[in-house]
N, CA, C and O of each residue as an XYZ file, in Angstrom:
880
protein
N     111.810    226.249     87.303
C     112.861    226.301     86.587
C     113.164    226.839     85.015
O     114.259    227.039     84.489
N     111.641    227.023     84.380
C     111.310    227.875     83.930
C     110.691    229.069     84.279
O     110.184    229.527     83.255
N     110.465    229.876     85.343
C     110.489    230.769     85.690
C     111.421    232.321     85.542
O     111.595    233.523     85.338
N     111.726    231.141     85.820
C     113.514    232.768     84.909
C     113.493    233.125     83.497
O     114.334    233.921     83.079
N     112.855    232.757     82.929
C     112.591    232.754     81.725
C     111.069    232.747     81.073
O     110.939    233.676     80.276
N     110.341    232.240     81.161
C     108.787    233.174     81.163
C     108.407    234.500     82.332
O     107.628    235.255     81.751
N     108.586    234.817     83.211
C     108.492    236.233     83.975
C     109.257    238.061     82.679
O     109.057    239.263     82.501
N     110.094    236.934     82.221
C     110.918    238.135     81.554
C     110.263    238.572     80.240
O     110.199    239.746     79.877
N     109.570    237.065     79.258
C     108.545    237.024     78.790
C     107.130    237.786     78.417
O     106.683    238.322     77.403
N     106.608    237.533     79.898
C     105.543    237.805     79.834
C     105.198    239.357     81.009
O     104.081    239.795     81.288
N     106.707    239.966     81.553
C     105.800    240.582     82.189
C     105.347    242.398     81.079
O     104.429    243.206     81.214
N     106.584    242.334     80.046
C     105.507    243.357     79.049
C     104.414    243.641     78.863
O     103.861    244.716     79.096
N     103.858    242.392     78.279
C     102.204    241.975     77.917
C     101.147    242.409     79.291
O     100.138    243.108     79.196
N     101.696    241.779     80.578
C     101.429    242.803     81.602
C     101.045    243.449     81.790
O      99.946    243.956     82.016
N     101.985    243.574     81.727
C     101.679    245.913     82.414
C     101.421    246.417     81.695
O     101.176    247.538     82.143
N     101.185    246.389     80.187
C      99.852    247.314     79.251
C      98.703    246.836     79.577
O      97.772    247.625     79.415
N      98.358    245.487     80.112
C      97.273    244.430     80.476
C      96.914    245.969     82.154
O      95.867    246.548     82.443
N      97.883    246.041     82.603
C      97.858    246.964     84.759
C      97.595    248.060     83.976
O      96.446    247.922     84.397
N      97.528    249.046     83.226
C      97.421    250.376     83.469
C      96.625    250.897     82.850
O      97.011    251.839     82.157
N      95.253    250.546     82.824
C      94.060    250.447     82.276
C      93.473    250.532     83.467
O      92.806    251.496     83.843
N      93.745    249.326     84.230
C      92.662    248.842     85.512
C      93.444    250.110     86.693
O      92.791    250.773     87.498
N      95.173    250.200     86.480
C      95.229    252.008     87.295
C      94.814    253.077     87.005
O      95.056    254.086     87.668
N      94.084    253.054     85.917
C      93.383    253.861     84.966
C      92.357    253.839     85.523
O      91.649    254.803     85.233
N      91.607    252.616     86.763
C      90.242    252.524     87.007
C      90.877    252.616     88.636
O      91.843    252.415     87.900
N      90.981    252.639     88.978
C      91.428    252.877     90.005
C      91.245    251.221     91.423
O      90.842    251.083     92.578
N      92.023    250.067     89.988
C      91.650    249.653     90.644
C      92.791    248.482     90.678
O      93.363    248.119     89.650
N      93.198    247.655     92.610
C      93.951    248.013     92.987
C      94.651    246.512     93.058
O      94.075    245.462     92.774
N      96.443    246.691     93.637
C      96.844    245.061     92.994
C      95.953    243.636     94.453
O      95.652    242.445     94.373
N      95.859    244.714     95.596
C      95.028    243.312     95.922
C      93.963    242.697     95.706
O      93.929    241.477     95.867
N      92.815    243.432     95.278
C      92.143    242.705     94.570
C      91.762    242.448     93.028
O      90.618    242.374     92.579
N      92.670    242.357     92.491
C      93.062    242.308     91.428
C      93.170    240.307     92.296
O      92.184    239.573     92.217
N      94.078    239.977     92.785
C      94.676    238.730     93.779
C      93.536    238.587     93.932
O      93.065    237.686     93.237
N      92.716    239.203     94.688
C      91.612    238.413     95.663
C      90.471    237.481     94.386
O      89.966    236.365     94.267
N      90.509    238.467     93.822
C      89.460    238.092     92.553
C      89.782    236.990     91.142
O      89.202    236.384     90.241
N      90.838    237.195     91.592
C      91.544    235.735     90.843
C      91.431    234.024     91.620
O      91.378    232.815     91.393
N      91.450    235.130     92.710
C      91.067    232.958     93.880
C      90.335    233.404     93.593
O      90.735    234.120     92.675
N      88.777    233.621     93.803
C      88.361    233.237     93.397
C      87.730    233.007     92.564
O      86.534    232.778     92.746
N      88.224    232.982     91.478
C      87.914    232.617     90.198
C      88.479    231.300     89.948
O      88.238    230.703     88.898
N      89.070    230.917     90.678
C      91.182    230.165     90.288
C      89.618    229.252     91.765
O      89.335    228.157     91.279
N      89.118    229.380     92.575
C      89.073    228.142     93.074
C      87.395    227.998     92.736
O      86.781    228.104     93.797
N      86.595    227.816     91.724
C      85.373    227.317     91.422
C      85.553    226.751     90.635
O      84.670    226.120     90.053
N      87.371    226.759     90.149
C      87.636    224.996     89.710
C      87.940    224.006     90.392
O      88.983    223.489     89.993
N      87.429    223.452     91.354
C      87.447    222.330     92.129
C      85.955    221.202     92.090
O      85.541    220.089     91.765
N      85.569    222.682     92.773
C      83.839    222.150     91.830
C      83.894    221.379     90.714
O      83.782    220.157     90.616
N      84.098    222.301     89.784
C      83.920    221.906     88.268
C      85.267    221.037     88.034
O      85.667    220.330     87.109
N      85.654    221.319     88.982
C      87.011    219.330     89.027
C      85.799    218.465     89.320
O      85.794    217.504     88.550
N      84.720    218.461     90.197
C      84.936    217.028     91.209
C      83.367    216.606     89.875
O      82.890    215.487     89.691
N      83.003    217.702     89.299
C      82.007    217.224     88.696
C      81.931    216.756     87.193
O      81.049    216.417     86.403
N      83.355    216.914     87.197
C      84.018    216.359     86.084
C      83.722    217.751     84.601
O      83.118    217.402     83.587
N      84.172    219.001     84.732
C      83.782    219.858     84.031
C      85.651    220.078     83.579
O      86.217    221.119     83.915
N      86.120    219.395     83.107
C      87.860    219.561     83.307
C      87.523    220.605     81.957
O      86.857    221.564     82.347
N      87.746    220.646     80.830
C      87.266    221.856     80.611
C      86.863    223.616     80.688
O      87.466    224.499     80.078
N      86.050    223.746     81.326
C      85.483    225.088     82.562
C      85.813    225.068     83.269
O      85.513    225.999     84.016
N      87.369    223.347     84.118
C      88.153    223.636     85.543
C      89.291    224.942     84.418
O      89.751    226.074     84.570
N      89.290    224.131     83.601
C      90.671    224.967     82.681
C      90.950    226.438     82.453
O      91.957    227.139     82.550
N      89.442    226.689     82.051
C      89.427    228.170     81.461
C      89.736    228.617     82.946
O      90.697    229.376     83.077
N      89.001    228.222     84.147
C      89.029    229.041     85.797
C      90.775    229.168     86.506
O      91.321    229.980     87.252
N      91.307    227.654     85.671
C      92.379    227.829     86.278
C      93.601    228.907     85.440
O      94.491    229.491     86.058
N      93.426    228.987     84.115
C      94.386    230.472     82.942
C      93.267    230.943     83.680
O      93.507    230.433     82.586
N      92.475    231.288     84.227
C      92.327    233.248     84.274
C      93.121    233.299     86.112
O      93.735    234.281     86.529
N      92.912    232.141     86.847
C      93.105    233.136     88.064
C      94.723    232.849     87.612
O      95.111    233.206     88.725
N      95.717    232.579     87.065
C      96.535    232.331     86.686
C      96.794    234.164     85.418
O      97.514    235.097     85.775
N      96.046    234.148     84.160
C      96.670    235.772     84.152
C      96.562    236.568     84.923
O      97.371    237.476     85.109
N      95.250    236.334     85.696
C      95.011    237.606     87.322
C      95.686    237.573     87.777
O      95.703    238.675     88.326
N      97.353    236.501     88.416
C      98.030    236.027     89.519
C      99.110    236.641     89.065
O     100.076    236.709     89.825
N      99.182    237.129     87.949
C     100.455    237.527     87.243
C      99.947    239.625     86.756
O     100.680    240.581     86.505
N      98.553    239.509     86.825
C      98.717    241.445     86.535
C      98.938    241.750     88.145
O      99.759    242.620     88.436
N      98.387    241.214     88.966
C      98.274    241.958     90.162
C      99.536    242.152     90.342
O      99.782    243.335     90.573
N     100.567    241.376     90.328
C     102.234    241.981     90.467
C     102.258    243.078     89.435
O     102.162    244.152     90.028
N     102.301    243.160     88.798
C     102.240    244.029     86.615
C     101.507    245.356     87.409
O     101.710    246.452     86.888
N     100.888    245.324     88.317
C      99.834    246.492     88.336
C     100.129    247.518     89.776
O      99.885    248.716     89.920
N     100.883    246.307     90.953
C     101.699    246.504     91.748
C     102.945    247.614     91.705
O     103.237    248.640     92.320
N     103.868    246.309     89.939
C     104.707    247.571     90.265
C     104.278    248.757     89.504
O     103.856    249.766     90.070
N     104.311    248.721     89.092
C     103.393    250.448     88.529
C     102.469    251.457     89.181
O     102.152    252.616     88.912
N     102.031    250.263     90.506
C     101.598    251.681     91.593
C     102.157    251.741     92.304
O     103.030    252.607     92.254
N     102.059    250.804     93.574
C     103.236    250.585     94.944
C     102.733    249.259     95.834
O     101.743    248.918     96.481
N     104.652    248.481     95.280
C     104.152    247.227     96.044
C     104.161    247.232     97.064
O     104.977    247.936     97.659
N     103.330    246.513     97.676
C     103.579    245.885     99.283
C     104.280    244.802     99.979
O     104.634    244.167     98.985
N     104.611    244.316    100.707
C     104.949    243.622    101.388
C     103.329    242.831    102.356
O     103.742    241.726    102.709
N     102.332    242.925    102.687
C     101.355    242.856    102.531
C     100.792    241.850    101.462
O     100.495    240.672    101.660
N     100.710    242.530    100.332
C     100.158    242.361     98.711
C     100.631    240.604     98.094
O     100.336    240.251     96.952
N     102.859    241.600     98.858
C     102.772    239.906     98.435
C     103.040    238.376     99.624
O     103.500    237.239     99.523
N     102.520    239.112    100.534
C     102.008    238.218    101.605
C     100.290    237.823    100.907
O      99.850    237.015    101.725
N      99.957    237.888    100.571
C      98.291    237.519    100.484
C      98.448    236.802     99.051
O      98.276    235.597     98.872
N      98.697    237.463     98.351
C      99.383    236.127     96.647
C      99.680    234.648     96.583
O      99.268    233.675     95.952
N     101.223    235.097     98.179
C     101.286    233.603     97.608
C     101.325    232.720     98.560
O     102.137    231.795     98.566
N     100.005    233.018     99.922
C      99.276    233.074    100.403
C      97.817    231.564     99.489
O      97.359    230.442     99.710
N      97.719    232.923     98.283
C      95.971    232.754     98.480
C      97.221    231.565     96.583
O      96.192    231.402     95.926
N      97.902    231.163     96.027
C      98.892    230.969     94.897
C      99.251    229.172     95.824
O      99.411    228.283     94.987
N      99.336    228.802     96.930
C      99.827    228.584     97.567
C      98.082    227.060     98.274
O      98.308    225.867     98.482
N      96.858    227.639     98.414
C      95.373    227.271     97.973
C      95.093    227.536     97.856
O      94.227    228.058     98.558
N      95.439    227.779     95.969
C      94.846    227.300     94.945
C      95.507    226.295     95.003
O      95.162    225.222     95.497
N      96.965    226.681     94.279
C      97.498    224.626     93.898
C      96.931    223.389     93.978
O      96.880    222.354     93.313
N      96.320    224.047     95.519
C      96.632    222.884     96.519
C      95.121    222.280     95.675
O      94.989    221.280     94.970
N      94.058    223.376     96.096
C      92.671    222.871     95.174
C      92.463    222.526     94.073
O      91.457    221.846     93.868
N      93.331    222.869     92.992
C      93.441    221.993     92.051
C      93.032    220.636     92.151
O      91.920    220.240     91.801
N      94.645    219.360     93.008
C      94.387    218.677     92.717
C      93.449    217.780     93.613
O      93.116    216.598     93.527
N      93.009    219.252     94.921
C      91.536    217.846     95.431
C      90.834    217.670     94.580
O      90.775    216.570     94.032
N      89.981    218.851     94.159
C      89.320    218.561     92.285
C      89.345    217.523     92.102
O      88.440    216.726     92.347
N      91.012    217.164     91.347
C      90.972    215.754     90.873
C      90.486    214.384     91.731
O      90.199    213.419     91.022
N      90.394    214.249     92.840
C      90.550    214.043     94.640
C      89.126    213.501     94.133
O      88.789    212.393     93.716
N      88.355    214.803     94.342
C      86.812    214.219     93.997
C      86.255    213.853     93.662
O      85.349    213.100     94.020
N      86.879    214.611     92.041
C      86.299    213.351     90.939
C      86.036    212.671     90.489
O      85.429    212.668     89.418
N      86.599    211.257     91.511
C      87.533    210.105     90.645
C      88.194    209.644     92.161
O      89.369    209.278     92.170
N      86.932    209.687     94.237
C      88.595    209.011     94.611
C      89.123    207.826     94.549
O      90.251    207.588     94.982
N      88.089    206.643     93.807
C      89.332    205.399     93.824
C      90.480    205.130     92.805
O      91.103    204.070     92.741
N      90.640    205.986     92.186
C      91.810    206.310     90.801
C      92.316    206.903     91.768
O      92.815    206.329     92.736
N      92.255    207.942     91.636
C      92.881    209.853     92.157
C      93.585    209.593     93.545
O      94.796    209.637     93.764
N      92.589    209.317     94.419
C      92.646    210.574     95.356
C      94.257    209.279     96.574
O      95.029    209.708     97.432
N      94.164    208.281     96.222
C      95.600    207.874     96.986
C      96.829    209.301     96.197
O      97.411    209.991     97.033
N      97.063    209.561     94.922
C      98.186    210.097     94.462
C      98.041    211.430     94.433
O      99.018    212.176     94.495
N      96.918    211.828     94.344
C      96.805    213.504     94.752
C      97.080    213.094     96.944
O      97.769    213.783     97.697
N      96.914    212.835     97.025
C      97.566    213.428     98.220
C      98.725    213.259     98.241
O      99.416    214.215     98.592
N      99.354    212.037     97.892
C     101.168    212.413     98.432
C     101.559    213.724     97.182
O     102.436    214.565     97.385
N     100.972    213.685     96.293
C     101.161    214.970     95.194
C     101.232    215.969     95.878
O     102.322    216.539     95.841
N      99.755    216.800     97.070
C      99.676    217.603     97.628
C     100.950    217.575     99.026
O     101.257    218.648     99.545
N     101.543    216.367     99.474
C     102.779    215.936    100.400
C     103.358    216.548     99.628
O     104.290    216.904    100.349
N     103.600    217.065     98.489
C     105.101    217.067     98.439
C     105.092    218.623     97.587
O     105.947    219.224     96.937
N     103.968    218.849     97.881
C     104.080    220.536     97.749
C     103.489    221.252     98.921
O     103.131    222.427     98.999
N     103.461    220.297     99.820
C     103.786    220.736    101.034
C     105.848    221.227    101.846
O     106.259    221.907    102.786
N     106.584    220.249    100.596
C     108.112    220.186    100.656
C     108.061    221.132     99.268
O     109.229    221.041     98.891
N     107.842    221.406     98.957
C     108.218    222.862     97.560
C     107.439    224.075     98.000
O     107.285    224.988     97.189
N     106.819    224.185     99.487
C     106.131    225.068     99.454
C     107.590    225.663    101.109
O     108.594    226.375    101.083
N     106.962    224.957    102.128
C     107.466    224.917    103.052
C     108.645    225.462    102.784
O     108.737    226.645    103.113
N     110.295    224.603    101.912
C     111.200    225.157    101.773
C     111.592    226.834    101.100
O     112.441    227.692    101.337
N     110.365    226.670    100.100
C     110.611    227.639     99.344
C     110.599    228.666    100.510
O     111.527    229.465    100.635
N     109.331    228.636    101.530
C     108.811    229.841    101.990
C     109.711    229.956    103.152
O     109.909    231.086    103.599
N     110.576    228.425    103.981
C     111.960    228.663    105.212
C     112.496    229.366    104.749
O     112.816    230.285    105.503
N     113.084    229.526    102.978
C     114.401    230.058    102.786
C     114.175    231.567    102.740
O     114.977    232.451    103.038
N     112.760    231.693    102.250
C     112.840    233.481    102.181
C     112.603    233.960    103.451
O     112.585    235.191    103.416
N     112.427    233.554    104.481
C     112.696    234.404    105.732
C     114.481    234.630    105.762
O     115.351    235.482    105.944
N     114.232    232.974    105.392
C     116.196    233.413    105.597
C     116.754    234.265    105.024
O     117.581    235.038    105.507
N     116.361    234.223    103.904
C     117.503    235.129    103.686
C     116.709    236.880    103.052
O     116.635    237.738    102.173
N     116.458    236.581    103.861
C     115.328    238.242    104.236
C     116.132    238.959    105.458
O     116.341    240.081    105.917
N     116.402    237.788    105.655
C     116.583    238.214    107.569
C     118.429    238.887    107.432
O     118.987    239.863    107.933
N     118.873    237.833    106.546
C     120.222    237.205    106.420
C     120.329    238.625    104.911
O     121.437    239.145    104.784
N     119.598    238.932    104.283
C     119.600    240.439    102.966
C     120.554    239.307    101.684
O     121.535    239.590    100.996
N     119.837    238.139    101.767
C     120.511    237.518    100.747
C     119.038    238.161     99.535
O     117.995    238.735     99.848
N     119.598    237.718     98.037
C     119.220    238.540     97.010
C     119.238    237.400     95.646
O     119.973    236.417     95.737
N     118.537    237.568     94.618
C     117.933    236.542     93.580
C     118.593    237.804     92.152
O     119.542    237.166     91.696
N     118.573    238.161     91.937
C     119.061    238.422     90.448
C     117.646    238.718     89.586
O     116.835    239.618     89.365
N     118.043    236.790     89.136
C     116.555    237.029     88.407
C     115.870    237.064     88.316
O     115.340    237.224     87.216
N     114.845    236.861     90.158
C     114.080    237.782     90.685
C     113.519    239.622     90.996
O     112.583    240.361     90.691
N     114.306    239.646     91.480
C     114.290    240.681     91.516
C     113.036    242.098     92.124
O     112.978    243.112     92.821
N     112.405    241.402     91.436
C     110.565    241.888     90.862
C     110.203    241.457     91.789
O     109.132    242.045     91.942
N     110.369    240.524     92.937
C     109.448    239.540     93.923
C     109.232    240.209     94.818
O     109.970    241.095     95.250
N     107.735    239.744     95.408
C     108.399    240.208     96.993
C     108.767    238.770     97.573
O     109.202    238.834     98.723
N     108.719    237.969     97.237
C     109.488    237.306     98.474
C     110.762    236.671     98.022
O     110.834    236.850     96.806
N     111.704    236.068     98.419
C     112.954    235.704     98.218
C     112.936    234.635     97.617
O     112.290    233.843     98.304
N     113.658    233.681     95.759
C     113.296    232.682     95.062
C     114.140    232.005     95.875
O     114.518    232.313     97.005
N     114.380    231.160     95.285
C     114.846    229.670     95.814
C     115.337    228.810     94.634
O     115.751    227.734     95.065
N     115.418    228.892     93.526
C     114.864    227.534     92.310
C     114.451    226.084     92.370
O     113.670    225.676     93.230
N     114.859    225.494     91.665
C     114.212    224.410     91.541
C     113.697    223.385     90.093
O     114.214    223.586     88.994
N     113.160    222.839     90.198
C     113.126    221.780     88.598
C     111.348    222.115     88.802
O     111.047    223.079     88.099
N     109.914    221.450     89.726
C     108.977    222.550     89.730
C     109.168    223.727     90.263
O     109.290    223.829     91.484
N     109.234    224.964     89.322
C     107.788    226.209     90.269
C     106.750    226.927     89.682
O     106.053    226.021     89.225
N     106.283    227.820     89.445
C     104.837    227.578     89.321
C     104.840    227.223     88.137
O     103.982    226.367     87.918
N     106.118    227.840     86.281
C     105.296    227.891     85.031
C     105.757    226.245     84.519
O     105.806    225.885     83.343
N     106.089    225.336     85.785
C     105.900    224.242     85.267
C     105.323    223.393     86.177
O     105.582    222.190     86.198
N     104.418    224.028     87.071
C     103.154    223.267     87.978
C     102.385    224.219     86.576
O     102.526    223.941     85.385
N     101.733    225.143     87.034
C     100.928    224.622     85.732
C     101.110    224.573     84.280
O     100.280    225.244     83.667
N     101.835    224.056     83.682
C     101.906    223.605     82.994
C     101.299    221.744     82.981
O     100.997    221.023     82.031
N     101.317    221.477     84.487
C     101.037    220.078     84.235
C      99.802    220.163     84.831
O      99.289    219.057     84.664
N      98.638    221.256     85.760
C      97.036    221.883     85.400
C      96.867    221.315     84.120
O      96.276    220.262     83.877
N      97.479    222.153     83.226
C      96.621    221.938     82.200
C      97.060    220.406     81.084
O      96.776    220.176     79.909
N      97.789    219.664     82.036
C      97.297    218.572     80.832
C      96.174    217.865     81.812
O      95.005    217.664     81.482
N      96.713    217.558     82.977
C      95.572    217.187     84.001
C      94.348    217.418     84.059
O      93.639    216.809     84.860
N      93.707    218.631     82.958
C      92.861    218.973     82.413
C      92.708    218.481     81.177
O      91.646    218.130     80.663
N      93.403    218.467     80.870
C      93.663    217.794     79.031
C      93.101    216.250     79.074
O      92.020    215.939     78.573
N      93.704    215.612     79.532
C      93.281    213.925     79.727
C      93.874    214.089     81.149
O      94.914    214.382     81.738
N      92.322    213.648     81.384
C      92.522    213.245     83.242
C      92.240    212.350     83.180
O      92.345    211.749     84.250
N      91.571    211.359     81.768
C      92.392    210.113     82.758
C      93.381    208.822     82.517
O      93.297    207.632     82.214
N      94.737    210.178     82.964
C      95.439    210.469     82.299
C      96.032    210.955     83.648
O      97.257    211.079     83.648
N      95.363    211.258     84.823
C      95.690    212.061     86.151
C      96.871    210.798     87.197
O      98.091    210.959     87.179
N      96.440    210.048     87.723
C      97.811    209.250     88.626
C      98.920    209.685     88.124
O      99.597    210.506     88.743
N      99.386    209.075     86.593
C     100.756    209.292     85.441
C     101.000    210.094     86.035
O     101.712    209.857     87.010
N     100.566    211.450     85.795
C     101.328    211.986     85.892
C     101.480    212.871     87.321
O     102.550    213.439     87.542
N     100.577    212.946     88.096
C     100.288    213.396     89.594
C     101.561    212.158     89.269
O     101.781    212.018     88.066
N     102.440    211.225     90.255
C     103.047    210.534     90.071
C     105.172    211.105     89.881
O     106.079    210.878     90.683
N     105.255    212.105     88.036
C     105.119    211.656     87.871
C     106.086    213.515     88.051
O     107.289    213.704     87.872
N     105.104    214.497     88.411
C     105.523    215.798     88.588
C     105.892    215.172     90.892
O     106.714    215.586     91.709
N     105.053    214.368     90.967
C     105.226    214.280     92.589
C     106.582    214.596     92.958
O     107.169    215.324     93.758
N     106.996    213.270     91.532
C     109.286    212.593     91.946
C     109.987    213.896     91.422
O     111.072    214.047     91.985
N     109.609    215.178     90.243
C     109.483    215.839     90.299
C     110.119    217.130     91.523
O     111.237    217.545     91.832
N     108.519    217.463     92.003
C     108.104    218.086     93.026
C     109.392    217.350     94.617
O     110.167    218.038     95.282
N     109.158    215.894     94.738
C     110.532    215.465     95.660
C     112.257    215.759     95.345
O     113.309    215.645     95.975
N     111.874    216.153     94.129
C     113.860    216.460     93.519
C     114.108    217.849     93.401
O     115.209    218.301     93.086
N     112.984    218.621     93.680
C     112.734    219.867     94.009
C     112.637    220.287     95.382
O     113.099    221.361     95.768
N     112.123    219.570     96.031
C     112.364    219.965     98.086
C     113.628    219.111     98.130
O     114.119    219.455     99.205
N     114.089    218.598     97.830
C     115.872    218.478     98.470
C     117.310    218.733     97.913
O     118.453    218.498     98.302
N     116.581    219.474     96.543
C     117.400    220.300     95.650
C     117.763    221.460     97.119
O     118.769    221.763     97.760
N     115.862    221.941     97.151
C     115.828    223.512     98.022
C     116.195    223.425     98.611
O     116.062    224.523     99.152
N     117.144    222.478     99.625
C     116.883    222.079    101.336
C     117.840    222.541    101.695
O     118.029    223.528    102.406
N     119.160    221.205    100.782
C     119.931    221.137    100.662
C     120.802    222.565    100.453
O     121.544    222.961    101.351
N     120.622    223.405     99.011
C     120.901    224.239     97.765
C     121.069    225.339    100.031
O     121.842    225.388    100.987
N     119.847    225.843     99.620
C     119.343    226.867    101.171
C     119.968    226.735    102.053
O     120.844    227.479    102.493
N     119.518    225.566    102.505
C     121.756    225.196    103.447
C     122.403    225.494    103.830
O     122.734    226.206    104.778
N     122.837    224.820    102.914
C     124.245    225.858    102.393
C     124.650    226.875    102.354
O     125.598    227.384    102.953
N     123.648    227.437    101.317
C     123.227    229.415    101.686
C     123.697    229.798    102.716
O     124.751    230.364    103.008
N     122.638    229.372    103.399
C     122.424    230.348    105.077
C     123.951    230.267    105.651
O     124.904    231.014    105.876
N     123.511    228.608    105.765
C     125.561    228.300    106.346
C     126.169    229.712    105.737
O     126.448    230.741    106.353
N     126.254    229.494    104.676
C     127.543    230.127    104.141
C     127.407    231.790    104.811
O     128.218    232.650    105.154
N     125.828    231.671    104.771
C     126.029    233.579    104.937
C     126.077    234.070    106.803
O     126.341    235.070    107.471
N     125.606    232.541    107.037
C     125.708    232.527    108.693
C     127.539    233.225    109.255
O     127.521    233.848    110.317
N     128.851    233.095    108.589
C     129.565    233.733    109.122
C     130.164    234.855    107.794
O     131.307    235.287    107.647
N     129.169    235.062    107.109
C     129.402    236.552    107.085
C     128.922    237.934    106.870
O     127.809    237.947    106.344
N     129.409    239.073    107.111
C     128.309    239.967    107.326
C     128.303    240.461    105.957
O     129.032    240.943    105.089
N     126.208    239.822    106.393
C     125.664    240.471    105.382
C     125.240    241.635    105.181
O     125.039    241.932    104.003
N     124.913    242.862    106.435
C     124.788    243.956    106.529
C     125.192    244.821    105.308
O     124.499    245.400    104.471
N     126.242    244.747    105.436
C     127.449    245.730    103.891
C     126.261    245.560    103.337
O     125.141    246.072    103.311
N     127.167    244.236    102.684
C     127.004    244.199    101.016
C     125.995    242.948    101.147
O     125.845    242.203    102.115
N     125.384    242.933     99.967
C     124.704    241.849     99.956
C     124.755    240.534     99.424
O     125.184    240.631     98.274
N     124.541    239.455     99.688
C     126.062    238.502     98.835
C     124.737    237.447     98.018
O     123.798    237.349     98.808
N     124.501    236.793     96.891
C     123.800    236.528     96.369
C     123.993    235.055     96.316
O     125.002    234.350     96.331
N     122.190    234.700     96.220
C     122.117    232.961     96.073
C     122.928    231.871     95.816
O     123.187    231.797     94.615
N     123.572    230.744     96.677
C     123.685    230.318     95.486
C     123.224    229.098     93.875
O     122.243    228.366     94.011
N     123.696    229.070     93.082
C     123.412    227.765     92.210
C     123.356    226.605     92.743
O     124.303    225.972     93.210
N     121.842    226.179     92.669
C     122.297    224.241     93.349
C     122.210    223.883     92.380
O     122.639    222.751     92.156
N     121.407    224.919     90.942
C     120.726    222.529     90.229
C     121.779    222.741     89.078
O     122.799    223.429     89.030
N     121.205    221.952     88.216
C     121.841    221.769     86.982
C     121.678    223.140     86.059
O     122.169    223.186     84.931
């Protein structure tokens, strides 16, 4: 829900940071992979309840995740890079939740399982729509710089990272926070499935080869 605004705010500073990397010959895919490896260190840190250290790894991962996109835009953005970025992002998101399950299985495991289940809903509805949007030439002006076609929802990247920060700062409240976010993810999945279905259904009856049709907005 907040991504359309946060991406605009951080785009300029990330571009400034990306230029020195470009001058050093560093590629966007390298930044993506390094960020992913740093992010994965949060899993064992969470498992052993080093929450602030894990938070540092999470924030570094998110910084590099934004930086790889900025670097790609000033060098050469590729579909392969976009694929790598989104795939590793979803693995990272699930790893963070798994880390909390390991930290306290008795208290956290069940709700962590529910949250990962809801991540499957938000992720699959996002990616399935991206495939159909590409096929039918649909576009979203709010995310024209992205490698994938976005269908908006209540739970997007900004909200997910904000919740991860809360998890790390208040680990004792993980079950409550995770339950609340799971409900938000369920609502996001429902609106994405319905909105995506209606948009694609409408596009089925329109010739999108000659003119791109904007994504229908189905959200409050």
